[in-house]
Short mmCIF file of C-alpha atoms in Angstrom, two decimals:
data_model
loop_
_atom_site.label_atom_id
_atom_site.label_comp_id
_atom_site.label_asym_id
_atom_site.label_seq_id
_atom_site.Cartn_x
_atom_site.Cartn_y
_atom_site.Cartn_z
CA MET A 1 15.79 -2.96 36.91
CA GLY A 2 18.96 -4.26 35.27
CA PHE A 3 20.09 -3.99 31.72
CA TRP A 4 18.69 -7.19 30.47
CA ASP A 5 15.21 -6.32 31.89
CA PHE A 6 15.54 -3.16 30.28
CA PHE A 7 16.53 -4.63 26.93
CA TRP A 8 13.89 -7.26 26.93
CA TYR A 9 11.28 -4.50 27.81
CA MET A 10 12.32 -2.55 24.83
CA ILE A 11 12.03 -5.68 22.49
CA TRP A 12 8.63 -6.31 23.81
CA ALA A 13 7.68 -2.68 23.48
CA PHE A 14 8.82 -2.73 19.82
CA PHE A 15 6.70 -5.75 18.79
CA PHE A 16 3.90 -4.44 20.65
CA VAL A 17 3.88 -1.20 18.70
CA ALA A 18 4.37 -3.13 15.58
CA TYR A 19 1.54 -5.35 16.20
CA LEU A 20 -0.76 -2.18 17.01
CA MET A 21 0.42 -0.62 13.58
CA VAL A 22 -0.48 -3.97 11.80
CA LEU A 23 -3.88 -4.00 13.68
CA PHE A 24 -4.73 -0.33 12.73
CA SER A 25 -3.60 -1.14 9.02
CA ILE A 26 -6.01 -4.04 8.86
CA ILE A 27 -8.87 -2.07 10.43
CA GLY A 28 -8.23 0.76 7.99
CA ASP A 29 -8.17 -1.59 5.09
CA ILE A 30 -11.48 -3.47 6.07
CA PHE A 31 -13.25 -0.01 6.09
CA ARG A 32 -11.47 1.07 2.78
CA ASP A 33 -12.77 -2.06 0.93
CA HIS A 34 -15.85 -1.27 -0.81
CA LYS A 35 -16.40 -4.76 -2.26
CA LEU A 36 -16.65 -6.34 1.27
CA ASN A 37 -20.14 -6.64 2.81
CA GLY A 38 -20.84 -4.75 6.01
CA TRP A 39 -21.66 -7.98 7.80
CA PHE A 40 -18.20 -9.32 6.76
CA LYS A 41 -16.62 -6.23 7.95
CA ALA A 42 -18.49 -6.69 11.36
CA ILE A 43 -17.29 -10.25 11.53
CA TRP A 44 -13.70 -9.32 10.73
CA ILE A 45 -13.76 -6.62 13.41
CA ALA A 46 -15.20 -8.96 15.98
CA PHE A 47 -12.64 -11.59 15.44
CA LEU A 48 -9.94 -9.06 15.53
CA ILE A 49 -11.29 -8.12 19.04
CA PHE A 50 -11.67 -11.64 20.41
CA VAL A 51 -8.83 -13.48 18.67
CA PRO A 52 -6.63 -10.65 17.44
CA PHE A 53 -3.33 -12.12 16.71
CA LEU A 54 -4.58 -15.29 14.77
CA THR A 55 -7.16 -12.97 12.93
CA ALA A 56 -4.48 -10.55 11.90
CA LEU A 57 -2.37 -13.28 10.64
CA ILE A 58 -5.01 -14.96 8.60
CA TYR A 59 -6.21 -11.43 7.25
CA LEU A 60 -2.70 -10.67 6.12
CA ILE A 61 -2.41 -14.18 4.32
CA ALA A 62 -5.96 -14.13 2.71
CA ARG A 63 -6.27 -10.50 1.92
CA GLY A 64 -2.72 -9.22 1.83
CA ARG A 65 -2.53 -8.62 -1.88
CA GLY A 66 -5.80 -6.87 -2.11
CA MET A 67 -4.72 -4.64 1.03
CA ALA A 68 -1.59 -3.70 -0.97
CA GLU A 69 -3.56 -2.75 -4.16
CA ARG A 70 -6.08 -0.66 -2.00
CA SER A 71 -3.28 0.95 -0.28
CA ALA A 72 -1.50 1.75 -3.61
CA ALA A 73 -4.77 2.81 -5.22
CA SER A 74 -5.38 5.22 -2.11
CA ALA A 75 -1.79 6.69 -2.39
CA GLN A 76 -2.15 7.27 -6.32
CA GLN A 77 -5.34 9.04 -5.73
CA ALA A 78 -3.93 11.39 -2.96
CA LYS A 79 -1.04 12.00 -5.22
CA ASP A 80 -3.31 12.89 -8.21
CA ALA A 81 -5.40 15.23 -5.89
CA THR A 82 -2.23 16.95 -4.76
CA ASP A 83 -1.09 17.40 -8.30
CA ALA A 84 -4.16 18.75 -9.49
CA TYR A 85 -4.18 21.25 -6.63
CA ILE A 86 -0.60 22.27 -7.48
CA ARG A 87 -1.46 22.82 -11.01
CA GLN A 88 -4.62 24.93 -10.03
CA ALA A 89 -2.66 26.95 -7.38
CA ALA A 90 0.43 27.52 -9.77
CA GLY A 91 -1.49 29.20 -12.40
CA LYS A 92 -0.74 29.31 -16.11
CA SER A 93 2.60 28.17 -17.48
CA PRO A 94 4.77 30.72 -19.45
CA SER A 95 3.68 29.32 -22.92
CA ASP A 96 0.19 29.80 -21.94
CA GLU A 97 0.74 33.33 -20.99
CA ILE A 98 2.67 33.99 -24.28
CA ALA A 99 -0.27 32.37 -26.16
CA ASP A 100 -2.88 34.67 -24.42
CA ALA A 101 -0.64 37.56 -25.11
CA ALA A 102 -0.39 36.64 -28.81
CA LYS A 103 -4.12 36.38 -28.99
CA LEU A 104 -4.46 40.00 -27.47
CA LEU A 105 -1.94 41.12 -30.12
CA THR A 106 -3.85 39.54 -33.11
CA ALA A 107 -7.11 40.93 -31.69
CA GLY A 108 -5.60 44.46 -31.59
CA THR A 109 -6.08 44.79 -27.88
CA ILE A 110 -2.31 45.29 -27.18
CA THR A 111 0.44 46.67 -29.34
CA THR A 112 3.58 44.94 -30.32
CA GLU A 113 5.57 46.65 -27.58
CA GLU A 114 3.26 45.59 -24.96
CA TYR A 115 3.39 42.04 -26.41
CA GLU A 116 7.09 41.87 -26.10
CA LYS A 117 6.93 43.13 -22.56
CA LEU A 118 4.38 40.44 -21.61
CA LYS A 119 6.52 37.80 -23.44
CA ALA A 120 9.68 38.97 -21.45
CA LYS A 121 7.84 38.79 -18.28
CA ALA A 122 6.40 35.44 -19.12
CA LEU A 123 9.86 34.02 -19.78
CA ALA A 124 11.54 35.59 -16.75
#
């Protein structure tokens, strides 16, 4: 196996992997689209199996914009869920802790000295 044989093998391998990535992206998008009827999903999948390259090209041309919108919406939903989890796991902010300590001070539960300690701890 010479250099050029190896070179062309690598080129074809690259295009094959790129094609598989597009194919799996299309399949994921078909199942992510809630507006698409189940029968139309089955038809798209059947055509992807029997005429894969042409069907992938038609799908990207016909539904590419919606595919991008659904992908962006999915990414935004994942980001929102991650942000909510981080906020929940992080606990209270320093201003919330100081406000809670102030409420305890006004209620007479803690002394001014304890309030100052809690305030310094929250700001540290």
